[in-house]
Coordinates of C-alpha atoms and ligand atoms in Angstrom, one line a residue:
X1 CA 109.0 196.4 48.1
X2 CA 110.2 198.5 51.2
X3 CA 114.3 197.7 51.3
X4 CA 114.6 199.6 54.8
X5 CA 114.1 196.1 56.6
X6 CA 115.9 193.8 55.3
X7 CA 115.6 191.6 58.6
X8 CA 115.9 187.9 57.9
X9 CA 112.2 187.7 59.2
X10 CA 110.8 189.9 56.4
X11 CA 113.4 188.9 53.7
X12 CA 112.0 185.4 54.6
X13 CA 108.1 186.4 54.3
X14 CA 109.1 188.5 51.6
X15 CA 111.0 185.9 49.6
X16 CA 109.4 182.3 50.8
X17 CA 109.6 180.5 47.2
X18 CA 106.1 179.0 48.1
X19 CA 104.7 182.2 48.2
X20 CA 106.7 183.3 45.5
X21 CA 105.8 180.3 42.9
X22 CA 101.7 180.8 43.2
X23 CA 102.5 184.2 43.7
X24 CA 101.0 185.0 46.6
X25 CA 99.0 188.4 46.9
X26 CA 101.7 190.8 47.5
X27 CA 103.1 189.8 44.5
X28 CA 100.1 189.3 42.7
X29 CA 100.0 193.3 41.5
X30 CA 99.0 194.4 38.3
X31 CA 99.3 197.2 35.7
X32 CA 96.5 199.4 34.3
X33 CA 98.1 201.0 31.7
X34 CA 96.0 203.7 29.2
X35 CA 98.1 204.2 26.4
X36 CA 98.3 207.3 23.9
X37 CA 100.2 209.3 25.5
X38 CA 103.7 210.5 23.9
X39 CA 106.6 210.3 26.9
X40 CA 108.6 213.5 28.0
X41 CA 111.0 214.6 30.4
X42 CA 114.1 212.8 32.7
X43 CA 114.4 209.8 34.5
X44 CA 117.6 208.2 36.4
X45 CA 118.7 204.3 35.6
X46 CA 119.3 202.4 38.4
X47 CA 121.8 200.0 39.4
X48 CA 122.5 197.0 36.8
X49 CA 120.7 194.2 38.3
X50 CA 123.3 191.7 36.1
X51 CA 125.8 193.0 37.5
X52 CA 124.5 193.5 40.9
X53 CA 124.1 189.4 41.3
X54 CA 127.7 188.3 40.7
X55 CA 129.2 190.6 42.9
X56 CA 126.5 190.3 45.8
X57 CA 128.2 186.4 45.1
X58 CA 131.7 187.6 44.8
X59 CA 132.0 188.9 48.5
X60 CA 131.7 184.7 49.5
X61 CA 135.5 185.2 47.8
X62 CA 137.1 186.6 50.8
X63 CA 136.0 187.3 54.6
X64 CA 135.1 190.7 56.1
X65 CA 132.2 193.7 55.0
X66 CA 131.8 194.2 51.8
X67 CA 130.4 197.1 50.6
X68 CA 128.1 197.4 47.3
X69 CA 126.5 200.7 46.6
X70 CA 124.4 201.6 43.8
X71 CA 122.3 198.4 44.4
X72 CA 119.1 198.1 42.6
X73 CA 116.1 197.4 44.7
X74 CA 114.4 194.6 43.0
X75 CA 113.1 191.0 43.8
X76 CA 116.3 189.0 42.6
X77 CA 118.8 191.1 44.6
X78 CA 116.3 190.3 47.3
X79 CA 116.6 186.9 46.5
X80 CA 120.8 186.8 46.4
X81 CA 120.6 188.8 49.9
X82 CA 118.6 185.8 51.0
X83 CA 120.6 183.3 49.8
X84 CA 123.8 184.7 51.4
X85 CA 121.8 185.1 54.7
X86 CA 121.2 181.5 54.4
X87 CA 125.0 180.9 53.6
X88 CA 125.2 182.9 57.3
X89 CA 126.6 186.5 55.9
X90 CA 124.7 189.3 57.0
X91 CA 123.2 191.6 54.6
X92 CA 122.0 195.2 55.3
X93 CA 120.5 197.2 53.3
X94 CA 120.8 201.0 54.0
X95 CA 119.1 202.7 50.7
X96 CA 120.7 201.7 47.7
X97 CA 123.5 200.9 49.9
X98 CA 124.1 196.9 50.6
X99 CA 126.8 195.9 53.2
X100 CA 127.3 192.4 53.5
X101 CA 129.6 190.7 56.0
X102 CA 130.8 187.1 54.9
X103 CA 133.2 186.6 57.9
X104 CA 131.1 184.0 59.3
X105 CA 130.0 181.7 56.4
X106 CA 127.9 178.7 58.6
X107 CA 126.4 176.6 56.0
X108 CA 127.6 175.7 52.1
X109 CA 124.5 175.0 51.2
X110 CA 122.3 177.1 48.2
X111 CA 118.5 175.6 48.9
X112 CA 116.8 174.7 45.5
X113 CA 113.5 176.6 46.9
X114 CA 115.6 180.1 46.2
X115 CA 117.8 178.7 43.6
X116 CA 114.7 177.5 41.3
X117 CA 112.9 181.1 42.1
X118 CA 116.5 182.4 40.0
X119 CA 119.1 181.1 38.3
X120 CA 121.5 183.7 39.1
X121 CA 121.6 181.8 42.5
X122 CA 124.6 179.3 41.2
X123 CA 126.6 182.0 41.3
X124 CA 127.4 181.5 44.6
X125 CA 129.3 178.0 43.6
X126 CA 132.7 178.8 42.7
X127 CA 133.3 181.5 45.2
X128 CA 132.0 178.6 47.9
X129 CA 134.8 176.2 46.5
X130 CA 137.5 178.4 45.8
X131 CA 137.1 179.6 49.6
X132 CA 136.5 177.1 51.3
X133 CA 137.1 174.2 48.8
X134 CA 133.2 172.5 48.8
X135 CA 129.8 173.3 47.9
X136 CA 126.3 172.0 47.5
X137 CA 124.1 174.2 45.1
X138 CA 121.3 173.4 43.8
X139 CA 121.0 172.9 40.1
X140 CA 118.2 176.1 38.5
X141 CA 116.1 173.9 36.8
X142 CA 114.5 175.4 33.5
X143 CA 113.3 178.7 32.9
X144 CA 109.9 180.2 31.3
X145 CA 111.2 180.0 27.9
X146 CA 113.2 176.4 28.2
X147 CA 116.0 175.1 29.1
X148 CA 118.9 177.1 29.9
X149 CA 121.6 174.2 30.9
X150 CA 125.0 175.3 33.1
X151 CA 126.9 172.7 31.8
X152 CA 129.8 175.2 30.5
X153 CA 129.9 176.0 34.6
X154 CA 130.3 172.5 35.6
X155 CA 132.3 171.8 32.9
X156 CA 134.7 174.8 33.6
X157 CA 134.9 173.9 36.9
X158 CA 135.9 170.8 36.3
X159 CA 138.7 171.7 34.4
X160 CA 139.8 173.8 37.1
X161 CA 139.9 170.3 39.3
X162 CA 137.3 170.4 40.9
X163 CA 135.4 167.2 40.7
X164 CA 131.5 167.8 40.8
X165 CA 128.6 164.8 41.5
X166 CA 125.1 165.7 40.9
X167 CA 122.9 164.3 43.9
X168 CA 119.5 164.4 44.2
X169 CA 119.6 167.6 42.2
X170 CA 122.1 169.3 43.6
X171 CA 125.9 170.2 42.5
X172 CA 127.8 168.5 45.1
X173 CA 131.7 169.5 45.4
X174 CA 133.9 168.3 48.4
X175 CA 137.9 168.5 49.5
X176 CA 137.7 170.7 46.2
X177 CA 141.4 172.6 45.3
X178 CA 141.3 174.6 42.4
X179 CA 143.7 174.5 39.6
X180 CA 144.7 176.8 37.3
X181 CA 144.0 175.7 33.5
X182 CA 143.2 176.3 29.9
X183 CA 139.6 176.8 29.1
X184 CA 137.7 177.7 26.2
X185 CA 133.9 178.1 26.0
X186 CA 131.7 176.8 23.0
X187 CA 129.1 179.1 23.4
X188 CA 129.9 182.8 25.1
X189 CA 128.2 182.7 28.5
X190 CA 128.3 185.9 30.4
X191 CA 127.1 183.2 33.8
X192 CA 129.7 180.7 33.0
X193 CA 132.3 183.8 32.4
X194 CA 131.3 185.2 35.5
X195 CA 131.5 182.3 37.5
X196 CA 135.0 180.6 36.6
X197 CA 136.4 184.3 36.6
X198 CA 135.5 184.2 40.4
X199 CA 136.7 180.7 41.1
X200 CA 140.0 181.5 39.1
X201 CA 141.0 184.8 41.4
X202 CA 142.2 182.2 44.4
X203 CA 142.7 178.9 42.3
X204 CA 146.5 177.2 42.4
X205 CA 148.4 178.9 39.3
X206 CA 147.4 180.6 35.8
X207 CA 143.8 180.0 34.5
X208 CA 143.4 181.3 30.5
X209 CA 140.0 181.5 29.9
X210 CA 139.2 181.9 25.9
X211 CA 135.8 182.9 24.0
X212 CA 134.7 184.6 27.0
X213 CA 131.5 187.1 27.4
X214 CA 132.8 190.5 27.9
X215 CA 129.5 192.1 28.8
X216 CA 129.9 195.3 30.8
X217 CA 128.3 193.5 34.0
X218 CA 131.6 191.3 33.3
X219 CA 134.2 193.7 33.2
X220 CA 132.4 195.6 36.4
X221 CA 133.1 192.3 38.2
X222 CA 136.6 191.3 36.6
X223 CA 137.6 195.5 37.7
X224 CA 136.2 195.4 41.3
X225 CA 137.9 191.9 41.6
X226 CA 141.1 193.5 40.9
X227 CA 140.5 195.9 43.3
X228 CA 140.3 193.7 45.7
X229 CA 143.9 192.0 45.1
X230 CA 143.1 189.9 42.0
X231 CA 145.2 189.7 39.0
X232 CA 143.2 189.6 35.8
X233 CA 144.4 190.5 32.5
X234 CA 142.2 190.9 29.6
X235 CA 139.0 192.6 30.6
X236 CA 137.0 193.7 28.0
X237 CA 138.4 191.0 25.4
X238 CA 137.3 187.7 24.3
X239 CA 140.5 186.5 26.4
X240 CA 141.3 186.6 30.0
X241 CA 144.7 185.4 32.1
X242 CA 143.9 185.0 35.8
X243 CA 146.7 184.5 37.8
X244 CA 145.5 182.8 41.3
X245 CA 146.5 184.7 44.4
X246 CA 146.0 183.6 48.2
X247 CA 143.5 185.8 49.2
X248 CA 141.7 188.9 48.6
X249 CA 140.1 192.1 50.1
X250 CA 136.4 192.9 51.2
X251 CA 134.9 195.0 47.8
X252 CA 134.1 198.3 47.7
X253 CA 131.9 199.7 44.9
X254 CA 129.1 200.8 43.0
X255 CA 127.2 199.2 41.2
X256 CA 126.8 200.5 36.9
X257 CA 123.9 201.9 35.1
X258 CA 120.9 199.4 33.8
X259 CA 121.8 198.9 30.4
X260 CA 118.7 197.4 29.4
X261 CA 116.6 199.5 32.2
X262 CA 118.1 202.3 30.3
X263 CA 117.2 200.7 26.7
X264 CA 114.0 200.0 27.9
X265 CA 113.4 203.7 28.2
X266 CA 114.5 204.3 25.1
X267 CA 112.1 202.1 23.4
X268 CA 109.5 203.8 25.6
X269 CA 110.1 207.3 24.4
X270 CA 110.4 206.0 20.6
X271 CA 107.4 204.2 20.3
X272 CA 105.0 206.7 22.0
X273 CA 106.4 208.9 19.7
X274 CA 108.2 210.8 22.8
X275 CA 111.1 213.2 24.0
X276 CA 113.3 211.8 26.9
X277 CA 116.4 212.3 28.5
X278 CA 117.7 208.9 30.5
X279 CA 120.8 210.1 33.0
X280 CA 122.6 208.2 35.1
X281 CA 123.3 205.6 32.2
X282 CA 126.5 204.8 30.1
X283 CA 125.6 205.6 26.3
X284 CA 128.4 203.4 25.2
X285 CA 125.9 200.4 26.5
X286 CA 123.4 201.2 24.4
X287 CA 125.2 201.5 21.6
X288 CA 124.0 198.5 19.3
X289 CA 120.4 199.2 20.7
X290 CA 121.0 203.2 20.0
X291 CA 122.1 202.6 16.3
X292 CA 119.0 200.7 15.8
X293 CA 116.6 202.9 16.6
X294 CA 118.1 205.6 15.1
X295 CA 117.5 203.2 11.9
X296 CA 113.8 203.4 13.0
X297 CA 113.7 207.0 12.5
X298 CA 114.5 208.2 16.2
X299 CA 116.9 211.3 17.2
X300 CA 119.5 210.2 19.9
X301 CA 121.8 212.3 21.3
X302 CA 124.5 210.9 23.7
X303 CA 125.7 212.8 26.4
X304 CA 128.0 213.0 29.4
X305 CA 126.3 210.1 31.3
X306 CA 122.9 210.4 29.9
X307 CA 120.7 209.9 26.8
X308 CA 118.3 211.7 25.0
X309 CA 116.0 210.5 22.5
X310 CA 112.7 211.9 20.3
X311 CA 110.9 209.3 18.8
X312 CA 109.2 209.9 15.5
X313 CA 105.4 210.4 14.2
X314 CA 106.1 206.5 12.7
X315 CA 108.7 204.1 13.4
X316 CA 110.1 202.3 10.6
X317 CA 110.5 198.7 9.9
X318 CA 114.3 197.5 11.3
X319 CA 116.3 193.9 10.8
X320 CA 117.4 192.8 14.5
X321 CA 119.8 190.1 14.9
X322 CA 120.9 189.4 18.8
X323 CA 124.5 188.7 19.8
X324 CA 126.8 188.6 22.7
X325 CA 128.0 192.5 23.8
X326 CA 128.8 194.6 22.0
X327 CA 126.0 193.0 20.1
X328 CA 122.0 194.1 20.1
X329 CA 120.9 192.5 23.5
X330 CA 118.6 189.5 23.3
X331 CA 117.6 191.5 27.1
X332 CA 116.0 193.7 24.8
X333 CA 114.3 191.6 22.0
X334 CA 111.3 191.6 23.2
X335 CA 111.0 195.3 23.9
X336 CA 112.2 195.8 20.1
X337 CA 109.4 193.1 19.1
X338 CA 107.1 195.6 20.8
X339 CA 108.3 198.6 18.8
X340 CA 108.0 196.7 15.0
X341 CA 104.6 195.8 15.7
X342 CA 103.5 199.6 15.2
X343 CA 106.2 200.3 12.7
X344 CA 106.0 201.0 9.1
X345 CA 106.7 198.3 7.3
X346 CA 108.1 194.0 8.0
X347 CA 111.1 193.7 10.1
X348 CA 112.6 190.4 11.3
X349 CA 114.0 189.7 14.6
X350 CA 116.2 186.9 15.0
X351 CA 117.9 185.9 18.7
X352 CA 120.6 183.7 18.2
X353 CA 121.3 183.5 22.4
X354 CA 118.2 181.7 22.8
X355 CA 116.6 180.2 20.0
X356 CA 112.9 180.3 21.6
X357 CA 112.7 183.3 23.5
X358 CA 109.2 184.0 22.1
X359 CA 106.8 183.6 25.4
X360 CA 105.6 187.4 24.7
X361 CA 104.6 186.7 21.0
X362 CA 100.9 185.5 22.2
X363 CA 100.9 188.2 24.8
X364 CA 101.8 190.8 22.2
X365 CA 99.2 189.1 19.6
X366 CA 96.5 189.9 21.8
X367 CA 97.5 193.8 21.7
X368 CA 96.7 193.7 17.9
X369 CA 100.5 192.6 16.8
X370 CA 101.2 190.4 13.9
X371 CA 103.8 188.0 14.4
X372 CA 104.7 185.1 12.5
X373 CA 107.0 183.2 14.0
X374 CA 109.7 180.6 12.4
X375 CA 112.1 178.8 14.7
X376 CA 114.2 181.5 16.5
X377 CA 112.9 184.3 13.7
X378 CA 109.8 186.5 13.8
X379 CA 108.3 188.0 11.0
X380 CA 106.7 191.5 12.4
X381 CA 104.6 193.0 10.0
X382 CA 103.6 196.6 11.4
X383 CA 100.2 197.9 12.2
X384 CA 98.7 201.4 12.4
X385 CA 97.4 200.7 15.4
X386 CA 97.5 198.5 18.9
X387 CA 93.9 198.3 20.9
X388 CA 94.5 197.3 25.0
X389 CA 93.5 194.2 26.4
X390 CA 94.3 192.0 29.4
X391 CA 97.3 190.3 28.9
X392 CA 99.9 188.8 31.3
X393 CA 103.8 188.6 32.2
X394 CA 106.1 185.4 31.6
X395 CA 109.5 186.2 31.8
X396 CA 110.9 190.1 33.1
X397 CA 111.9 191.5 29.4
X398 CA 108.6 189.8 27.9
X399 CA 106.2 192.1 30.2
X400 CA 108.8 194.9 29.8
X401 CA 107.6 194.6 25.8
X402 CA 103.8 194.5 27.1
X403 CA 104.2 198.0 29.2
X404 CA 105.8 199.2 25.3
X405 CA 103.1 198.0 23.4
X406 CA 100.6 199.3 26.2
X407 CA 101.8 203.1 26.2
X408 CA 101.5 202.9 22.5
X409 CA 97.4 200.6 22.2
X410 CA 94.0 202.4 22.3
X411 CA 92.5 202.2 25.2
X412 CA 93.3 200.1 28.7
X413 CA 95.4 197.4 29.2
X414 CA 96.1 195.4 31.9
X415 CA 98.5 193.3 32.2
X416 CA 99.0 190.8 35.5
X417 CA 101.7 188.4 36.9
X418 CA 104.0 191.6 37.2
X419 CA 106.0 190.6 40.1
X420 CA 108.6 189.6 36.5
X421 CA 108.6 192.9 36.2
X422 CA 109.9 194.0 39.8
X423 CA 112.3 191.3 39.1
X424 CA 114.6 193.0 37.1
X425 CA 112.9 196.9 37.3
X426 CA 113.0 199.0 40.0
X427 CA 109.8 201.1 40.5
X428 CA 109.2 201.1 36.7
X429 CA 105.6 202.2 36.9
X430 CA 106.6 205.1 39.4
X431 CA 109.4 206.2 36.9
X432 CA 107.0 205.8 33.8
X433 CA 104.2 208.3 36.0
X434 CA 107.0 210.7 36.2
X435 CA 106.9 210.8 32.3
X436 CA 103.9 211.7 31.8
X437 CA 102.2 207.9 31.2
X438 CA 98.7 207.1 32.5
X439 CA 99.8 203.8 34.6
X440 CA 98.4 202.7 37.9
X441 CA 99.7 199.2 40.0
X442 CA 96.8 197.6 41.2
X443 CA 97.0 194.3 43.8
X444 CA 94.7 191.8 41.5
Ligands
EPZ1 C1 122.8 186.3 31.5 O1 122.1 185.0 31.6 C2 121.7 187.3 31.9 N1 121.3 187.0 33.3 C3 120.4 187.1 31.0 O2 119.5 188.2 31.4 C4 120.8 187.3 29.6 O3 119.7 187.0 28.8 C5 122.0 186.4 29.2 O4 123.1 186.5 30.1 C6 122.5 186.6 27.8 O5 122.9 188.0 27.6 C7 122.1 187.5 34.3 O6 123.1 188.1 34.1 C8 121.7 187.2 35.7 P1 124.4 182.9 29.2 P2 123.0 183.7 31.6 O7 125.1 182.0 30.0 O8 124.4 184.0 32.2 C9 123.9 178.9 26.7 C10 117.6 189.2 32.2 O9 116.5 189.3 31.6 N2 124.6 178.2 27.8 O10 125.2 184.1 28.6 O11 122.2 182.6 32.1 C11 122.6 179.4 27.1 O12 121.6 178.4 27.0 C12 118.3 187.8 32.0 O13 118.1 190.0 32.9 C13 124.9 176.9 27.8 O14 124.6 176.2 26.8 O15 123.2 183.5 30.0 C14 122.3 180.5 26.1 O16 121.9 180.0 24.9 C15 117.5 186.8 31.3 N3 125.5 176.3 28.8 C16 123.8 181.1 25.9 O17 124.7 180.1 26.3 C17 125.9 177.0 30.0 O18 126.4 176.4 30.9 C18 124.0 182.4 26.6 O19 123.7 182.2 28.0 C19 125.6 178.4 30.0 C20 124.9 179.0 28.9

């Protein structure tokens, strides 16, 4: 993916949803992986792609150039840039570096051909009614491992006045004037968070949002927001107080580290057995996914904005239970899935975000892993040994747990459909080359 034209023209041919669903050639690439070898050396985490989305969205909030830098350069900021573009902001990408001018927003409109190709595409909603008080975004439709509903959006929403119709499939809101109100979420839901935290910064009065996610993507958002001119109280707590205000600045910022990019790694040096060092990354992210691996026998040493880890001969068996930050990610249950299968010993892994997050479990099965699954738990008895095979992506974390369990098999694997993978990691094989692993992307 070369960012250095971002012209509408090649953002179009790059991101035409047609193209994209049968996934045409260019993203038709694959991964030859040989596996064996243990990992060593340093690699940088790039920008966090969840928290990359929201505030690509947030700069609808208030007219003028925004500046995001620190931008990851992956398919699904692609698609945001696009969907802005078609919203009639201007998006430039210089390097990492995304400017985006939203003084002249032309249509209201969020096409279901970019929102179905991702979800993170209604977050353009509330920052289109709180501005300029309608909208008509397409609902996402269901994802590769079921439905993911945004009721607690509408629902939100709603309760902040505006009144929403669903019309032939999209989210229709018109002469729309946000109110301030009490609202407390059944489930914690960083989207729904993220989304009525935007639409709260210019609504009428005081909105109290309760049971809120406070995932470090959210806090980056609810902080730059305040930079802008918000007034937000209660980042970082299951509680936040916005207090509506008029109008607010164009943002300025950069982006955070990859939390899971930067787990990812982790579980890359620990099941090959491997000595890394991760930089650019927080270590306070990891720490739920840090405290588990050092239950699996690894060495982690935290440092000033970077990570080292040696993995051990053997991993050992480990109990993993997902939950909403500060909580073991369900972003990286898959990847943890990958590393039980060669440990010593049964572990369990239970993700109580999405109860059927298992799309990888037949992937993995034809690696040599043994996983019994019942409802949203997996039984993972470990083997000595994984032998390649051809196997193929279904969701971005899912064929982030097939590269795993590829560096550690016998033999080649190769695994297809990788255009998940550039959805959420930037350049992974490149970075995993650097490390000493025998991978090679190959157009299929
Ligand atoms: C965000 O998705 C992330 N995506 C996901 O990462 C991540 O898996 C998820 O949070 C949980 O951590 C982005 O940030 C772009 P939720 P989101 O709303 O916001 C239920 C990746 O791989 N729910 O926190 O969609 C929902 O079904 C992606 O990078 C409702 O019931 O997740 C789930 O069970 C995959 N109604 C739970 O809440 C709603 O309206 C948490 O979902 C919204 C959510």
């Amino acid at each position: 993916m070369d960012f250095k034209d971002s012209t509408p023209d090649a953002l179009a041919t790059d991101l035409d949803p047609a193209r994209q669903a049968d996934g045409a050639t260019r993203n038709m690439d694959a991964l030859i992986i040989k596996g064996g070898r243990k990992l060593a050396g340093r690699v940088e985490i790039s920008g966090a792609k969840n928290a990359a989305l929201p505030l690509m969205a947030a700069t609808l909030l208030a007219p003028g150039v925004h500046t995001l830098r620190n931008v990851p350069l992956l398919s699904d900021t692609r698609t945001m840039a696009k969907v802005l573009e078609i919203l009639g902001a201007r998006v430039e990408f210089r390097g990492h570096t995304c400017k985006i001018d939203t003084s002249t927003i032309t249509s209201l409109e969020a096409p279901y051909d970019l929102v179905r190709t991702m979800r993170a595409s209604i977050y353009v909603l509330g920052p289109l009614l709180a501005r300029f008080g309608a909208a008509r975004v397409s609902l996402p439709g269901g994802c590769a491992w079921g439905p993911r509903p945004v009721n607690l959006h509408l629902e939100g929403l709603g309760a902040m006045n505006a009144a929403l119709d669903i019309e032939h499939g999209y989210i229709v809101g018109k002469d729309v004037k946000l109110k301030g109100t009490t609202f407390r979420f059944e489930v914690v839901s960083v989207g729904a968070t993220a989304q009525l935290m935007m639409a709260a910064t210019l609504a009428e009065g005081t909105t109290v949002l309760e049971n809120v996610a406070f995932e470090p993507d959210i806090t980056e958002l609810g902080a730059d927001l305040v930079q802008c001119g918000a007034r937000i109280e209660g980042l970082g707590s299951r509680r936040l107080v916005i207090h509506g205000v008029r109008e607010l600045k164009p943002l300025d910022t950069s982006i955070i580290p990859d939390r899971i990019e930067a787990a990812t790694f982790l579980g890359a040096a620990a099941i090959t057995g491997g000595s890394i060092t991760i930089e650019r990354c927080d270590s306070g992210h990891v720490a739920a996914v840090v405290h588990k691996l050092e239950e699996a026998g690894c060495d982690v040493l935290p440092g000033n904005r970077e990570v080292t880890i040696t993995g051990p001969a053997r991993l050992g068996a480990v109990d993993v239970v997902t939950e909403p930050y500060p909580g073991f990610p369900t972003d990286m249950q898959a990847q943890m899935m990958a590393l039980c299968s060669v440990a010593d010993g049964r572990s369990t892994i239970t993700d109580t975000i999405y109860q059927d997050r298992f799309t990888h479990v037949p992937e993995l099965a034809r690696l040599g892993c043994d996983i019994r699954l019942d409802g949203n738990v997996a039984v993972v008895t470990g083997v000595p040994h994984l032998q390649g095979a051809q196997v193929m992506a279904t969701d971005i974390r899912a064929s982030a747990a097939l590269v795993l369990a590829a560096l550690a098999a016998e033999g080649e694997t190769r695994i297809s459909r990788i255009y998940h993978l550039d959805r959420g990691y930037e350049a992974l094989d490149q970075k995993l080359q650097q490390l000493g692993a025998d991978v090679e992307r190959i157009r299929e």
